[in-house]
Short mmCIF file of C-alpha atoms in Angstrom, two decimals:
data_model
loop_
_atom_site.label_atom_id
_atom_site.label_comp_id
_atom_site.label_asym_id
_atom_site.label_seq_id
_atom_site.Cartn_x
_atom_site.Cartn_y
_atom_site.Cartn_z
CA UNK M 25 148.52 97.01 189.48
CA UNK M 26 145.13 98.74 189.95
CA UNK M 27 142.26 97.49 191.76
CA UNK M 28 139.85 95.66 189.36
CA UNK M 29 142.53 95.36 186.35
CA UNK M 30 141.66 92.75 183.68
CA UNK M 31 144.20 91.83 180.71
CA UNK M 32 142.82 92.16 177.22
CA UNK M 33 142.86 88.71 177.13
CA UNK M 34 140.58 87.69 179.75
CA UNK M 35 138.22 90.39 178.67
CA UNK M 36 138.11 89.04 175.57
CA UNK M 37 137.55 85.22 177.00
CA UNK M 38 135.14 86.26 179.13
CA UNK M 39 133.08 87.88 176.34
CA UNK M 40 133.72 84.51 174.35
CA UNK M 41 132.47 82.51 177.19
CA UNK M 42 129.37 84.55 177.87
CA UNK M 43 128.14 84.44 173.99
CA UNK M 44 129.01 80.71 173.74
CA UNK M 45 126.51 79.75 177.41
CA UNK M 46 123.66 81.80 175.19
CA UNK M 47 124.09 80.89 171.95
CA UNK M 48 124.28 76.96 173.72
CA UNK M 49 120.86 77.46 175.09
CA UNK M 50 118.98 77.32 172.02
CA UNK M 51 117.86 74.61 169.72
CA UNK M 52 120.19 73.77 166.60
CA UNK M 53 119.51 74.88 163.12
CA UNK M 54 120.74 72.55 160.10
CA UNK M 55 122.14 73.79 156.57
CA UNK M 56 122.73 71.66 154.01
CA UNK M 57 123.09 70.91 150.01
CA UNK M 58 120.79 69.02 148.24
CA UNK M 59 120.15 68.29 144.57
CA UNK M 60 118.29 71.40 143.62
CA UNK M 61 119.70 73.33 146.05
CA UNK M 62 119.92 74.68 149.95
CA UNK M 63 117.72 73.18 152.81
CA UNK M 64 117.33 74.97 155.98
CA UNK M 65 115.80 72.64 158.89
CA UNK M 66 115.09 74.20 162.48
CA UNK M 67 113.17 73.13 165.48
CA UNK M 68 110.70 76.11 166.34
CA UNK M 69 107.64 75.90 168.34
CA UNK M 70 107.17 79.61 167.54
CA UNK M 71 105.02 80.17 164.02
CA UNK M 72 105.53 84.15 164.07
CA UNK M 73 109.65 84.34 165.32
CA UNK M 74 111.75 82.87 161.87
CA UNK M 75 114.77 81.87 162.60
CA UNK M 76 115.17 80.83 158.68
CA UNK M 77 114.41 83.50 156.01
CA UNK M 78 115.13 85.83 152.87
CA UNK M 79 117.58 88.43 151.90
CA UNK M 80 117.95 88.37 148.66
CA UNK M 81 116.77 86.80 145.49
CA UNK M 82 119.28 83.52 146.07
CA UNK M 83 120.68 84.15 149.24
CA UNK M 84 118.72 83.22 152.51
CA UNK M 85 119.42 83.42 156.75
CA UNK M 86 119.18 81.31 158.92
CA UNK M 87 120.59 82.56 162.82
CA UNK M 88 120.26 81.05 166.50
CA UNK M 89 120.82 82.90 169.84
CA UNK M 90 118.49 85.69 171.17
CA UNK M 91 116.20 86.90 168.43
CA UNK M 92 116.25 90.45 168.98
CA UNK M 93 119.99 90.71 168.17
CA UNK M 94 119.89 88.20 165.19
CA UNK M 95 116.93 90.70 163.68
CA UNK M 96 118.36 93.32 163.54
CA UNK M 97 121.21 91.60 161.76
CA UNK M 98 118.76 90.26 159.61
CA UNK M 99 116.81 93.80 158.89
CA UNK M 100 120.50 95.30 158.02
CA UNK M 101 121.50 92.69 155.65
CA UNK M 102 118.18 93.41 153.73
CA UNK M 103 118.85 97.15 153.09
CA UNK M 104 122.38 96.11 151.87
CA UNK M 105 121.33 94.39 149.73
CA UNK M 106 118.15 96.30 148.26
CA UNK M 107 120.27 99.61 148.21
CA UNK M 108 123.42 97.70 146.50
CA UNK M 109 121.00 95.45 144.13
CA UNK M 110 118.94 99.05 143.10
CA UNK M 111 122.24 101.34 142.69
CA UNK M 112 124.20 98.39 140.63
CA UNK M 113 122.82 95.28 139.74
CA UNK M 114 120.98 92.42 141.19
CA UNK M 115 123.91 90.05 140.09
CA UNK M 116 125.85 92.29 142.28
CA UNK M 117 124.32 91.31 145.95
CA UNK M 118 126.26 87.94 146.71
CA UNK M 119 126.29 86.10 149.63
CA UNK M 120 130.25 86.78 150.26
CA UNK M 121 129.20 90.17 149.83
CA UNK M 122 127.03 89.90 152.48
CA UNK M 123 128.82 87.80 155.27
CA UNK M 124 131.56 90.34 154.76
CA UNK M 125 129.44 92.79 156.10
CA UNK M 126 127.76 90.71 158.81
CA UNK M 127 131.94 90.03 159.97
CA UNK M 128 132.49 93.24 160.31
CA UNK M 129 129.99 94.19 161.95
CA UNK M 130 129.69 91.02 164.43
CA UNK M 131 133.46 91.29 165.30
CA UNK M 132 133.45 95.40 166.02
CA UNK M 133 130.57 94.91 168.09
CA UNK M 134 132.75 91.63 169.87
CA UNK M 135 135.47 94.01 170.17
CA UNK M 136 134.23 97.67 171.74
CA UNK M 137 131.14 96.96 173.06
CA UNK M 138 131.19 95.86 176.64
CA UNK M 139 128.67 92.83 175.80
CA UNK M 140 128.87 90.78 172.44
CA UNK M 141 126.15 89.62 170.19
CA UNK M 142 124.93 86.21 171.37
CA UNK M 143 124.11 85.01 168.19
CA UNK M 144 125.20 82.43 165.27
CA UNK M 145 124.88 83.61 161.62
CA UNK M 146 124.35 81.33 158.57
CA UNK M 147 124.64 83.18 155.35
CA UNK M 148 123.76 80.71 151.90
CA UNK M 149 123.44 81.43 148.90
CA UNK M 150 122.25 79.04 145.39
CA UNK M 151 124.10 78.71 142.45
CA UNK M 152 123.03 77.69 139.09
CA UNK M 153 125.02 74.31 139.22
CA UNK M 154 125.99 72.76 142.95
CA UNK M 155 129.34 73.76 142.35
CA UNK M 156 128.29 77.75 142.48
CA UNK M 157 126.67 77.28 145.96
CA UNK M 158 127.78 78.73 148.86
CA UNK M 159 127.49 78.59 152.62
CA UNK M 160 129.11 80.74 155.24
CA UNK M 161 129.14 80.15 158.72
CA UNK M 162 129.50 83.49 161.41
CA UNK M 163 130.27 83.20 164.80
CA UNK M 164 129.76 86.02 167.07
CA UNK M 165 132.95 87.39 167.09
CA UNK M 166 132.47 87.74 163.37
CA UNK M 167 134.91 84.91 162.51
CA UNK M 168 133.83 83.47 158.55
CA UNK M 169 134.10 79.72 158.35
CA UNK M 170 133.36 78.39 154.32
CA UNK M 171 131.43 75.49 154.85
CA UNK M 172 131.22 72.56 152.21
CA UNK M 173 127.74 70.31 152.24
CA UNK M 174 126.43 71.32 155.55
CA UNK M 175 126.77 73.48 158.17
CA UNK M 176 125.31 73.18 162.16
CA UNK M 177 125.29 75.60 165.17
CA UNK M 178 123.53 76.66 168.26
CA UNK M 179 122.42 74.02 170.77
CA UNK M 180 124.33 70.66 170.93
CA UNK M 181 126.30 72.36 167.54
CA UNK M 182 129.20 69.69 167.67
CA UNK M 183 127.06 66.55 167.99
CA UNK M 184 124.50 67.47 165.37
CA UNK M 185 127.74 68.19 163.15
CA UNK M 186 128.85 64.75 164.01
CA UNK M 187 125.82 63.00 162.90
CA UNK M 188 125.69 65.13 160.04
CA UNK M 189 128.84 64.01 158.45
CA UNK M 190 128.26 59.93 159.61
CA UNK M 191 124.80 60.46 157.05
CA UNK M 192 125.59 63.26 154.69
CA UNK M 193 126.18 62.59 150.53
CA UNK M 194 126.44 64.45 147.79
CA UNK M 195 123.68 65.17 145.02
CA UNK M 196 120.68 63.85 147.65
CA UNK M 197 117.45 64.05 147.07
CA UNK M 198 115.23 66.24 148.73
CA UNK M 199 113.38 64.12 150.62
CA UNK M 200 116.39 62.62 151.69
CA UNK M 201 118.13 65.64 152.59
CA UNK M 202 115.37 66.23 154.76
CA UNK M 203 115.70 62.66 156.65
CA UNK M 204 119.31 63.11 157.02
CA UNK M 205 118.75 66.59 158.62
CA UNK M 206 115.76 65.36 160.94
CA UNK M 207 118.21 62.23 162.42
CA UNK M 208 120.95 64.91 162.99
CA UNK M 209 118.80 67.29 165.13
CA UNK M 210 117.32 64.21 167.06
CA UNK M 211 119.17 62.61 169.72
CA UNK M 212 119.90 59.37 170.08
CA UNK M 213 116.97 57.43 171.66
CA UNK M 214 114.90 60.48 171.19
CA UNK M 215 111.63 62.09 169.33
CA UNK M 216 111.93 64.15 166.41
CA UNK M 217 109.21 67.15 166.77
CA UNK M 218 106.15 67.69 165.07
CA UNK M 219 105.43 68.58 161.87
CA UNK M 220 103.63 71.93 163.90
CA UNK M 221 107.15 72.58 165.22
CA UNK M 222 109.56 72.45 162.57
CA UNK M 223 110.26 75.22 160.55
CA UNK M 224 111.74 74.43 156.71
CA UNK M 225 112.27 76.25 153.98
CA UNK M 226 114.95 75.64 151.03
CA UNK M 227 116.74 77.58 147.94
CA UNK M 228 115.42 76.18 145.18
CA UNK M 229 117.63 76.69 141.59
CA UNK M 230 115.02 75.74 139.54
CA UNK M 231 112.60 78.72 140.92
CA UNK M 232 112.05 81.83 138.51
CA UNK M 233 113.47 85.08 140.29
CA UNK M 234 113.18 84.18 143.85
CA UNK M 235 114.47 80.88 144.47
CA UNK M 236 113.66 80.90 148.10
CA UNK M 237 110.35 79.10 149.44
CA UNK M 238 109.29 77.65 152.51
CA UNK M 239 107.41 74.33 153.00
CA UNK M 240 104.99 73.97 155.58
CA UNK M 241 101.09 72.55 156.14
CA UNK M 242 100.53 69.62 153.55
CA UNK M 243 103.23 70.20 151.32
CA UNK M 244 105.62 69.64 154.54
CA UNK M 245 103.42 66.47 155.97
CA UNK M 246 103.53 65.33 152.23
CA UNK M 247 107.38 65.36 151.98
CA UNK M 248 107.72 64.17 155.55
CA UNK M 249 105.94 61.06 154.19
CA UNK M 250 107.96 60.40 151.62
CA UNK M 251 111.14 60.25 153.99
CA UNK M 252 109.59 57.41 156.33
CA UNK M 253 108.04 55.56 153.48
CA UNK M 254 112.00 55.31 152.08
CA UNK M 255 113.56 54.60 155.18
CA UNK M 256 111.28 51.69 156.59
CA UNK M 257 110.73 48.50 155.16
CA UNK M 258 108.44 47.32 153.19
CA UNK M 259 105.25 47.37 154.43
CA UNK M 260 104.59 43.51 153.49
CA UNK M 261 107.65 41.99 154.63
CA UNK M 262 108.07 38.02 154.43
CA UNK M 263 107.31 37.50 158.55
CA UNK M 264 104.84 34.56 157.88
CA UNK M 265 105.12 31.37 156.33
CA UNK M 266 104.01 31.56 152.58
CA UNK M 267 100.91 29.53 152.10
CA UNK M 268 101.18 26.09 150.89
CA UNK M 269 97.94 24.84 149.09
CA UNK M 270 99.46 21.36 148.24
CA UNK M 271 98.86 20.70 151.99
CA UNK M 272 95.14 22.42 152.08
CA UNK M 273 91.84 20.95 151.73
CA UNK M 274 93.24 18.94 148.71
CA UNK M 275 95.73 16.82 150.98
CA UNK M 276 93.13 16.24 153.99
CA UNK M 277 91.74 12.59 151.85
CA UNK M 278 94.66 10.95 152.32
CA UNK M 279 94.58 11.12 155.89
CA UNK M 280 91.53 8.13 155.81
CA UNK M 281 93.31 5.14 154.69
CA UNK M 282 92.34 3.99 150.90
CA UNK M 283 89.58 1.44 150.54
CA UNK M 284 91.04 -1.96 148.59
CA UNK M 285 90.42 -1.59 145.00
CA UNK M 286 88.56 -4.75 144.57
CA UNK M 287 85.66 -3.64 146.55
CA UNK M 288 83.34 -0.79 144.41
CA UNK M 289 82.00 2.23 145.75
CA UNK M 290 78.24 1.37 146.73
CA UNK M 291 77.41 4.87 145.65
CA UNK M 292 79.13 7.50 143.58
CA UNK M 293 81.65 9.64 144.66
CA UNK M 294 79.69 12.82 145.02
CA UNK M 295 79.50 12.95 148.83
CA UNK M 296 82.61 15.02 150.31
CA UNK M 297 84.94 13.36 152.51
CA UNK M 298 83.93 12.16 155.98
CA UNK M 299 86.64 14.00 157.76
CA UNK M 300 86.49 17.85 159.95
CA UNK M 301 84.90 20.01 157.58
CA UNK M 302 87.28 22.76 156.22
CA UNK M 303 86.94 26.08 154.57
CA UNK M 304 88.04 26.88 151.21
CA UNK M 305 91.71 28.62 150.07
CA UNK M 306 90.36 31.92 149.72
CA UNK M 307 88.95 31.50 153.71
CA UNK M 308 92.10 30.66 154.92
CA UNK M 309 93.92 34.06 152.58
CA UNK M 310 91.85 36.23 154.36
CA UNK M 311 92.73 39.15 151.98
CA UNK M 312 96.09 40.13 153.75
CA UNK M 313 97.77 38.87 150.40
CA UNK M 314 97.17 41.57 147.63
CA UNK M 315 98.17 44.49 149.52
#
């Protein structure tokens, strides 16, 4: 045997294990089904490097590994489908379409090329009804996984998944959605990042043309509000004793003992009762009620 001979198959776990340690290093990206669509979540403290955005008219990308490599797959997927959508038909560019051509390419480059692609590929596309949706998970040896509801990868991928399935439903909401996605990326015990850190966007059906749009600034803080003000209690919640006015300033005479009846009042009652002088009900309320 030759100095330095390696079978195929330890070449090709090598490669496997190198793309897997890189791809690990970054932060998770969430995909998931909604109502009205596809919603894309990702941690990403950069505001200029997307790992979430457009190809096509109803078909968006969302990627994690080194950004460089995941561009260009990005950049190539947009010419596909401009050149197929201008030659044919827009109805033509689909998102199968497309993660055909991202397989191919991901698992020639896995295969020849001495390093692979350290990248994960989410392909989705929207559908008129939920049932025409579509999502399409790529590794980087260009293996296609058909996800249903939700898909996860890069970072803690498996975990994330986990907690994903525990909390995802059908038909949610999209504030909801959102919630569900947010707990998944957090870990247990931990913080979710800030709103400046979180990059969002979704494919909307009910959008004219292009149905993809991405929520950030107020419209983000505004939806992120929504989520805690379903998921925590109500903000009055029946902690203290409710008030009893039977035992107020109305109950305090009979704590002097009663004078005989057979003796009369030297004056008239006008005076107010000799005992600790007390305030009156709405005092004691101290506006906390009528919230």
């Amino acid at each position: 045997m030759p100095f330095g001979y390696a079978s195929p198959e330890q070449i090709m776990r090598d490669k496997a294990d190198y793309a897997r340690k890189g791809i690990a290093r970054g932060r998770s990206v969430v995909v998931l089904q909604y109502v009205d669509g596809i919603l894309f979540v990702a941690p990403n403290p950069s505001r200029a490097l997307h790992k979430i955005s457009e190809i096509y008219d109803r078909i968006g990308f969302a990627a994690v590994g080194r950004y460089n490599e995941f561009e260009e797959l990005r950049l190539g997927g947009i010419r596909y489908a401009d050149i197929n959508g201008y030659t044919y038909d827009r109805s033509d560019v689909t998102g199968r379409g497309l993660a055909n051509l991202y397989a191919s390419n991901l698992g020639r480059i896995f295969t020849e090329s001495i390093k692979s692609l350290e990248v994960e590929v989410v392909v989705a596309e929207v559908g008129d009804s939920p049932d025409g949706d579509a999502i399409y998970r790529l590794t980087f040896d260009g293996s296609v996984f058909d996800e249903h509801g939700f898909a996860a990868m890069g970072g803690q991928a498996d975990a994330v998944a986990g907690r994903l399935k525990e909390r995802y439903r059908e038909s949610m909401s999209l504030a909801d959605a959102l919630e569900v996605a947010l707990t998944a990326l957090t870990e247990p015990g931990g913080e979710r990042p800030p709103v400046a850190q979180l990059e969002v966007a979704v494919l909307d059906r009910n959008r004219e043309h292009r149905k993809f749009l991405r929520l950030t600034g107020a419209r983000l803080e505004r939806l992120l509000a929504q989520t805690t003000t379903s998921t925590t209690p109500s903000s009055t919640p029946p902690s203290t004793p409710p008030e009893a006015p039977a035992t107020g300033p109305a109950a305090e005479p009979s704590e002097t003992p009663e004078t005989p009846p057979t003796t009369p009042p030297a004056t008239p009652p006008t005076a107010p009762p000799t005992g600790p002088p007390t305030g009156p009900e709405g005092d004691v309320d101290d506006g906390s009620g009528p919230l």
